[in-house]
Amino acid sequence: MPVTIVFLLAMVVLAVASIQVRKAEIAVIYLGIFSLFNAIFYLFYSAPDLSLAEAVIGSALATALFLVAIKGYTLRRTQIKSEYRSPKMRLALFGELFWGVVFLTIGFIVISFYFGTVQDVGKPAWYHYVRSFISDTGARNAVTAIYLNYRVFDTLFEALLLLVGILATAYFLEWPEGKEPEEEIATKPDSEIVARISGLLYPFILLYGFYIIVNGHLTPGGGFQGGAILASVFIIRYFAQRRLGINIFILQRLEKSFFLGIIALSMLLLLPEFMNSDFKVFHLVLMNILIGFKVCCGLAILFFCFIFQQTKVEDTKGRSERG
Amino acid sequence: MAELVSFIIFFLGLYALVVKRSVIKSIIALVLMETAVILYFVSGGFEEGKLPPISDALPEQMVDPLPQALMITAIVIGISSTAVALAMYSQLHRKYGTDDWKKLMKIRLEEDA
Amino acid sequence: MSELVGNVLMGVALVFMTCGVYGIFRFRHFYLRILISSKVDTVGFITLTAGIMVKSGLNFFTLKVLIIVVFFVLTNPLATHSIARSAYKSQYPLPEDDV
Amino acid sequence: MIPGYLFVLVPIAFGTLLFFTNSRQAKRGVIIFQLALILASLYNLTKLRFLESHVSIETFAGWDRIIGISLKWDLVSSLFVMLTAGLFFFLFLFDYRGDHVDQLFLMLLCTIQGLIIGIFLAHDFFNVFILYEVATILVSILIMFRKDKQSVYDGIFYLLTNLVAMTFFLFGIALLYRMLGVLDFALTREQMALLSDRRALILPYTFLVTALSLKIAILPLFSWLPRAHATPSAPSTVSALLSGLFVKSSLYLFFRIRNIFDPFLELTELFLILGWLTALFGALLALSQKDIKLILAYSTVSQLGLITFGLSLNQDLAFWGAVYHIINHAIFKSTLFLSAGIISEIYRTRDIERIRGVGKGMPLVAAGTIFAILGVTGAPFFSGSMSKYWIVASAKDNLTTLGIYLANFGTITCFIRYSRIFFGVQKNSENSSCSLWKMQHIVVFVMGLFSLFGGLFARELIILFFAKQLPVDPLSYFQKIMIFFASLIGGFFVLRVIERTGILKKIRELDLSFNSVAAFMFLFFSMSFLYLSLKYAPQ
Amino acid sequence: MIFEQVILWVLAILAVALTLRAVLGPTPWDRILGFNLLSAKIVMIIAICAFILKKSYLLDVALIYSLFSFVGTVIIARFVEKRD
């Protein structure tokens, strides 16, 4: 599709803008638009699974995390102004120009070298995957077949990565001392309309998220994207009702037990007589469901830690310390 | 064309890492570099007119499914490493107060002495 | 026959959207901009999807497009509302009446 | 043979299971689990030793190597797996009574053990990439486990530099996959043969080398390592684990990837010089530090430089010497870090000038540390001397031998300054009570014994483990002993001279901010790229 | 078939115009408005692509895009508010 050139140019412009703009808040919004264009670009490069993951995780969740992290600190505009008027400013500008020239020359050499010497020696993995993924794994979506059956060893570490990343975030954000930033997020009452209508949408989004998880092996989707959709229900729910509703302590335990389930299930993959029976397809669905719920719990914890890092909401105050 | 753009964005991110002194800009540059690498990986496996690797297309017409499967992992890596970096950033800002790499280093050296 | 009607609908939708985008650039003030563009954009979306539905006739494809339209009609005004509300809450000055 | 992925997944699953038990059962369960792991790795090592090909490659779920992921057992990696299991056993034993030890800490240690074993066994590019990413985030929690103020800066510095390095690594994999279409180590080697022009491999190789040279702390890119390993909030077991073992896995991976690209592209001259410079610079910086853990961390950097120097000498003798040095270094560096942990807890300070009289206060710990120091400096009949001897013996021209002795001289002076803590009387003696648990002293002493044991029976161990006959002719070994004593005495005088001048204080102020580390990484990338493209320019 | 290609091109140009608005927009709320309208345009582009390629799973993708454009816009709008 020649229209992708338009998106590529827009991406480059947005990347430059998000680096050069002075205020971090604006840079983050540019980053969100950049990853939105990135997601649509993947769709035109016929990678629907990837564009889903990038749109869901890259543009919506990443932007939200950035904004929450820099929330308390961009308010002091006066401080930013004073920094950039000092005489050191000219020195910094000169440094940026110098490095710009160095990067342009080296980048040009590398890129021209790359396009001069790139060659393709054939793709045996591609040849084999495309021809035999239906018979081997019983999945209709080759991408799910790969990351749930051929290369399931990687997916185990990916689930572990999400578990550890969320453990780290919860661990760092519970740091007791240090000056508390102003808590203005939790106390703000939200508009009534958003609360009412988003209340209407929950069952629909939950059903849709579960649909994406369950037939991840047929149409694009699967554990990670479906889990993120379910987690978005928690996020909208926070905007509707001020309360947390879900206890982080239980969520952390749930996430770890789902992870153990994933490891146990992938161990079943090793028994050869298990695999050529028709259990293969059921194995895919079960793995997708487990990954989906694990990602949902994980992202929900991630969001609650970030949004509630200052305010321990009253109904979970007692138990929200680390389990 | 997509490979050229991914190289450009990769070196743009590296440029921002070297030049920009704010911590949050370094994290944004890191996200840009990771997105550029994912862009390159996927555009390597695509040929014009090929269809997504869902079973209703003929095997010859399917695009390479391996980069897409790996890049879903890379995106999840990107989000969790950004989340950890941002969690540390919010603690850094609460304790040190500044957002500038040079000032942070000066404060850190005074603490050691 | 349905081909022609579909094409006409899509053409109309294109006109709507170009007006919406033109509206964004023409008005100087944020509140006016958001008022015009969001309304026109939702209408454009509905006519475009109506055109697609007409052209693809009665099957599952049309049902899915219908679901998307219903969801979009529900959520797009909400999103625009929350933007305007956030601008209002942060005391962004309302336009003087002569604009 | 017990399949490899069990070695990787069982510790991780066990770690997650620990989370559901209370901390008392967790501590006991972990030690029993660790013993079982040592026995399993020993069983695998012996099975492999008697297999005539000494190599066994397993694939997960039986898929062929092109499409699935494979793990490779060879003599070196199985020995490293046993080393990991043994070291973790000592760490868990050391931490049995630690106040900061709860299920979360034990879970993190078990998980990172599984990851390190995974990196040693890995045989697939993307698998290594994701193992490293998980390990980076895990280490960033372990580094800041005690949550005090200074370590926030060290933690984010460590995390960002390593994430940038892994982005370079991923770009290298992307380029390789784009050209060769396969991710397995051995299959990439075969596909490379089909390439018409080997200059196509220059760009991926440069990306991979830049990422790995940051991980193994080569000269311009090592400033993240000492700050991360010796940060105040990292428990001493974590610093022992990081310096002793985690850096070794990246060194081992650097060596394996260099082997894949060996017939096509050569970077050994570059790494000879850089390795030697890192050894010198690391020893100099270690000399100038005040904090005992920082001294040890900078001496890790210099030892890594020495090992890279040995590995890139491209001789068989130097290779086995370097591998044996990796094992010895893992043992005595973790002993030193553990003893530094005990000393800093009892004396409640990490400043080397204010710690005196360790010899009288804690005889067992002092003995273990002295053994380890003699091991590091390469004193005769200790493990360090044997491996350094083999590296020196294989160096042909005397320039390299002079270089190695100079680097060793730097380490010796640094540890002479470090061993001042044993003599003299304790200044404020109110905190000299050995309230700490006796077992920790025994653990440090036993690990010190290992470095002595490794030195005396070096040749027999090498035959046992690697089925390799390494020659030791007594004349040149005697000459090496003479040089050791000469540099020992020289070290005393040089130390006295340096401490009078204020150089040390100025060197200590030397520090790189994150921007200059990124700039150095970019310069390293462009230097090695230009070097390679000029070296293999089409004539 | 050519008619859909034309619509695709026009929509792409409108998307770029909205990006221009988002980049130029003086106030942060202009940027969020650009973000919101841009994702609406992208949902339309996917719907038309799904119609051209006759693949119904692309419509699932479109629905998820519109869901997350709603979630993203509400979150960003909430966190861009200033309290001074």
PDB file of C-alpha atoms in Angstrom, chain A residues 99 102-103 106-107 109-110 113-114 117-126 128-129 136-137 149-154 156-158 160-161 163-165 167-168 171-172 174-177 253 256-257 259-260 263 266-267 269-270 322-323, chain D residues 5 8-9 12-13 16-17 19-20 60-61 63 66-69 102 104 108 111 115 124 126-127 130-131 133-134 137-138 140-141 144-145 147-148 152 175 177-181 183 191 194-197 199-200 202-203 519 522 526 529:
ATOM      1  CA  TRP A  99      26.580  16.125  17.991  1.00  0.00           C
ATOM      2  CA  VAL A 102      28.508  13.875  13.980  1.00  0.00           C
ATOM      3  CA  PHE A 103      25.312  11.801  14.022  1.00  0.00           C
ATOM      4  CA  ILE A 106      28.037   8.532  10.901  1.00  0.00           C
ATOM      5  CA  GLY A 107      24.352   7.786  10.268  1.00  0.00           C
ATOM      6  CA  ILE A 109      27.813   6.255   6.322  1.00  0.00           C
ATOM      7  CA  VAL A 110      26.076   3.407   8.196  1.00  0.00           C
ATOM      8  CA  PHE A 113      26.851   0.906   3.910  1.00  0.00           C
ATOM      9  CA  TYR A 114      23.746  -1.052   4.917  1.00  0.00           C
ATOM     10  CA  THR A 117      25.783  -4.646   1.367  1.00  0.00           C
ATOM     11  CA  VAL A 118      22.362  -5.985   2.435  1.00  0.00           C
ATOM     12  CA  GLN A 119      21.521  -9.347   0.845  1.00  0.00           C
ATOM     13  CA  ASP A 120      19.106 -12.151   1.567  1.00  0.00           C
ATOM     14  CA  VAL A 121      20.227 -15.771   1.801  1.00  0.00           C
ATOM     15  CA  GLY A 122      16.693 -17.207   1.899  1.00  0.00           C
ATOM     16  CA  LYS A 123      14.526 -17.761   4.948  1.00  0.00           C
ATOM     17  CA  PRO A 124      14.285 -21.479   5.956  1.00  0.00           C
ATOM     18  CA  ALA A 125      12.306 -20.641   9.116  1.00  0.00           C
ATOM     19  CA  TRP A 126       9.736 -18.651   7.114  1.00  0.00           C
ATOM     20  CA  HIS A 128       8.735 -24.083   7.249  1.00  0.00           C
ATOM     21  CA  TYR A 129       6.450 -22.021   9.472  1.00  0.00           C
ATOM     22  CA  ASP A 136       1.740 -28.982  13.532  1.00  0.00           C
ATOM     23  CA  THR A 137      -0.118 -26.871  16.039  1.00  0.00           C
ATOM     24  CA  ASN A 149       3.819 -23.755  20.497  1.00  0.00           C
ATOM     25  CA  TYR A 150       7.048 -23.526  18.488  1.00  0.00           C
ATOM     26  CA  ARG A 151       8.812 -20.945  20.668  1.00  0.00           C
ATOM     27  CA  VAL A 152       6.847 -21.305  23.901  1.00  0.00           C
ATOM     28  CA  PHE A 153      10.145 -21.103  25.847  1.00  0.00           C
ATOM     29  CA  ASP A 154      10.293 -17.389  24.960  1.00  0.00           C
ATOM     30  CA  LEU A 156       7.396 -18.237  29.455  1.00  0.00           C
ATOM     31  CA  PHE A 157      10.107 -15.648  29.966  1.00  0.00           C
ATOM     32  CA  GLU A 158       7.843 -12.947  28.582  1.00  0.00           C
ATOM     33  CA  LEU A 160       7.976 -13.857  33.801  1.00  0.00           C
ATOM     34  CA  LEU A 161       9.152 -10.472  32.511  1.00  0.00           C
ATOM     35  CA  LEU A 163       5.500 -10.479  36.478  1.00  0.00           C
ATOM     36  CA  VAL A 164       8.920  -9.104  37.465  1.00  0.00           C
ATOM     37  CA  GLY A 165       8.320  -5.703  35.869  1.00  0.00           C
ATOM     38  CA  LEU A 167       6.843  -6.532  41.009  1.00  0.00           C
ATOM     39  CA  ALA A 168       9.577  -3.923  40.491  1.00  0.00           C
ATOM     40  CA  TYR A 171       8.305  -2.283  44.974  1.00  0.00           C
ATOM     41  CA  PHE A 172       9.724   1.100  43.918  1.00  0.00           C
ATOM     42  CA  GLU A 174       5.922   1.895  47.844  1.00  0.00           C
ATOM     43  CA  TRP A 175       9.089   3.694  48.867  1.00  0.00           C
ATOM     44  CA  PRO A 176       8.088   5.250  52.211  1.00  0.00           C
ATOM     45  CA  GLU A 177      10.079   8.437  52.697  1.00  0.00           C
ATOM     46  CA  ARG A 253      -1.411 -13.514  44.387  1.00  0.00           C
ATOM     47  CA  LYS A 256       1.585 -15.413  40.489  1.00  0.00           C
ATOM     48  CA  SER A 257      -0.726 -18.398  40.491  1.00  0.00           C
ATOM     49  CA  PHE A 259       2.129 -17.681  36.076  1.00  0.00           C
ATOM     50  CA  LEU A 260       2.604 -21.046  37.778  1.00  0.00           C
ATOM     51  CA  ILE A 263       4.674 -22.956  33.387  1.00  0.00           C
ATOM     52  CA  SER A 266       3.802 -25.578  28.919  1.00  0.00           C
ATOM     53  CA  MET A 267       5.490 -28.552  30.596  1.00  0.00           C
ATOM     54  CA  LEU A 269       3.933 -29.660  25.706  1.00  0.00           C
ATOM     55  CA  LEU A 270       6.917 -31.919  26.228  1.00  0.00           C
ATOM     56  CA  ARG A 322       3.440  -5.980  50.182  1.00  0.00           C
ATOM     57  CA  GLY A 323       1.882  -9.407  50.762  1.00  0.00           C
TER      58      GLY A 323
ATOM     59  CA  TYR D   5      14.972 -26.360  30.250  1.00  0.00           C
ATOM     60  CA  VAL D   8      16.034 -23.128  33.801  1.00  0.00           C
ATOM     61  CA  LEU D   9      12.314 -23.400  34.583  1.00  0.00           C
ATOM     62  CA  ILE D  12      11.869 -19.985  38.442  1.00  0.00           C
ATOM     63  CA  ALA D  13       8.742 -22.029  39.302  1.00  0.00           C
ATOM     64  CA  THR D  16       7.305 -18.223  42.493  1.00  0.00           C
ATOM     65  CA  LEU D  17       6.100 -21.048  44.729  1.00  0.00           C
ATOM     66  CA  PHE D  19       6.008 -16.536  47.462  1.00  0.00           C
ATOM     67  CA  PHE D  20       3.104 -18.521  48.886  1.00  0.00           C
ATOM     68  CA  PHE D  60      12.132 -27.729  23.541  1.00  0.00           C
ATOM     69  CA  ALA D  61       9.048 -29.884  22.761  1.00  0.00           C
ATOM     70  CA  TRP D  63      10.653 -29.161  17.289  1.00  0.00           C
ATOM     71  CA  ILE D  66      15.159 -24.267  12.542  1.00  0.00           C
ATOM     72  CA  ILE D  67      11.753 -23.534  14.062  1.00  0.00           C
ATOM     73  CA  GLY D  68      12.121 -24.322  17.758  1.00  0.00           C
ATOM     74  CA  ILE D  69      14.472 -23.168  20.533  1.00  0.00           C
ATOM     75  CA  ASP D 102      12.027 -12.688  53.099  1.00  0.00           C
ATOM     76  CA  LEU D 104      10.376 -11.815  47.894  1.00  0.00           C
ATOM     77  CA  LEU D 108      14.170 -12.966  43.179  1.00  0.00           C
ATOM     78  CA  THR D 111      14.516 -16.571  39.529  1.00  0.00           C
ATOM     79  CA  LEU D 115      18.005 -16.961  34.212  1.00  0.00           C
ATOM     80  CA  ASP D 124      19.232 -19.007  20.293  1.00  0.00           C
ATOM     81  CA  PHE D 126      16.223 -14.036  20.716  1.00  0.00           C
ATOM     82  CA  ASN D 127      16.138 -16.370  23.704  1.00  0.00           C
ATOM     83  CA  ILE D 130      14.754 -11.925  26.484  1.00  0.00           C
ATOM     84  CA  LEU D 131      16.751 -13.719  29.247  1.00  0.00           C
ATOM     85  CA  GLU D 133      15.944  -8.252  29.650  1.00  0.00           C
ATOM     86  CA  VAL D 134      14.298 -10.143  32.517  1.00  0.00           C
ATOM     87  CA  ILE D 137      14.853  -5.719  35.590  1.00  0.00           C
ATOM     88  CA  LEU D 138      15.401  -8.350  38.301  1.00  0.00           C
ATOM     89  CA  SER D 140      17.447  -3.448  39.309  1.00  0.00           C
ATOM     90  CA  ILE D 141      15.156  -4.618  42.148  1.00  0.00           C
ATOM     91  CA  MET D 144      17.812  -1.230  45.392  1.00  0.00           C
ATOM     92  CA  PHE D 145      16.500  -3.809  47.837  1.00  0.00           C
ATOM     93  CA  LYS D 147      15.569   1.283  49.552  1.00  0.00           C
ATOM     94  CA  ASP D 148      17.879   4.056  50.735  1.00  0.00           C
ATOM     95  CA  VAL D 152      17.961   5.503  43.309  1.00  0.00           C
ATOM     96  CA  LEU D 175      19.827  -7.407  10.956  1.00  0.00           C
ATOM     97  CA  TYR D 177      17.561 -12.454  10.871  1.00  0.00           C
ATOM     98  CA  ARG D 178      16.879 -10.139   7.914  1.00  0.00           C
ATOM     99  CA  MET D 179      19.949 -11.556   6.085  1.00  0.00           C
ATOM    100  CA  LEU D 180      20.164 -15.179   7.265  1.00  0.00           C
ATOM    101  CA  GLY D 181      16.569 -16.004   8.163  1.00  0.00           C
ATOM    102  CA  LEU D 183      17.968 -17.479  14.884  1.00  0.00           C
ATOM    103  CA  GLN D 191      23.802 -19.787   6.754  1.00  0.00           C
ATOM    104  CA  LEU D 194      26.104 -19.001   1.895  1.00  0.00           C
ATOM    105  CA  LEU D 195      26.654 -15.223   2.037  1.00  0.00           C
ATOM    106  CA  SER D 196      28.321 -14.001  -1.149  1.00  0.00           C
ATOM    107  CA  ASP D 197      30.054 -11.000   0.486  1.00  0.00           C
ATOM    108  CA  ARG D 199      30.930  -7.344   4.466  1.00  0.00           C
ATOM    109  CA  ALA D 200      27.171  -7.772   4.918  1.00  0.00           C
ATOM    110  CA  ILE D 202      29.850  -6.083   9.521  1.00  0.00           C
ATOM    111  CA  LEU D 203      26.809  -4.044  10.646  1.00  0.00           C
ATOM    112  CA  ALA D 519      28.184   9.277  23.806  1.00  0.00           C
ATOM    113  CA  PHE D 522      27.954   5.751  20.139  1.00  0.00           C
ATOM    114  CA  SER D 526      31.225   4.021  15.124  1.00  0.00           C
ATOM    115  CA  PHE D 529      32.200  -0.066  12.541  1.00  0.00           C
TER     116      PHE D 529
END
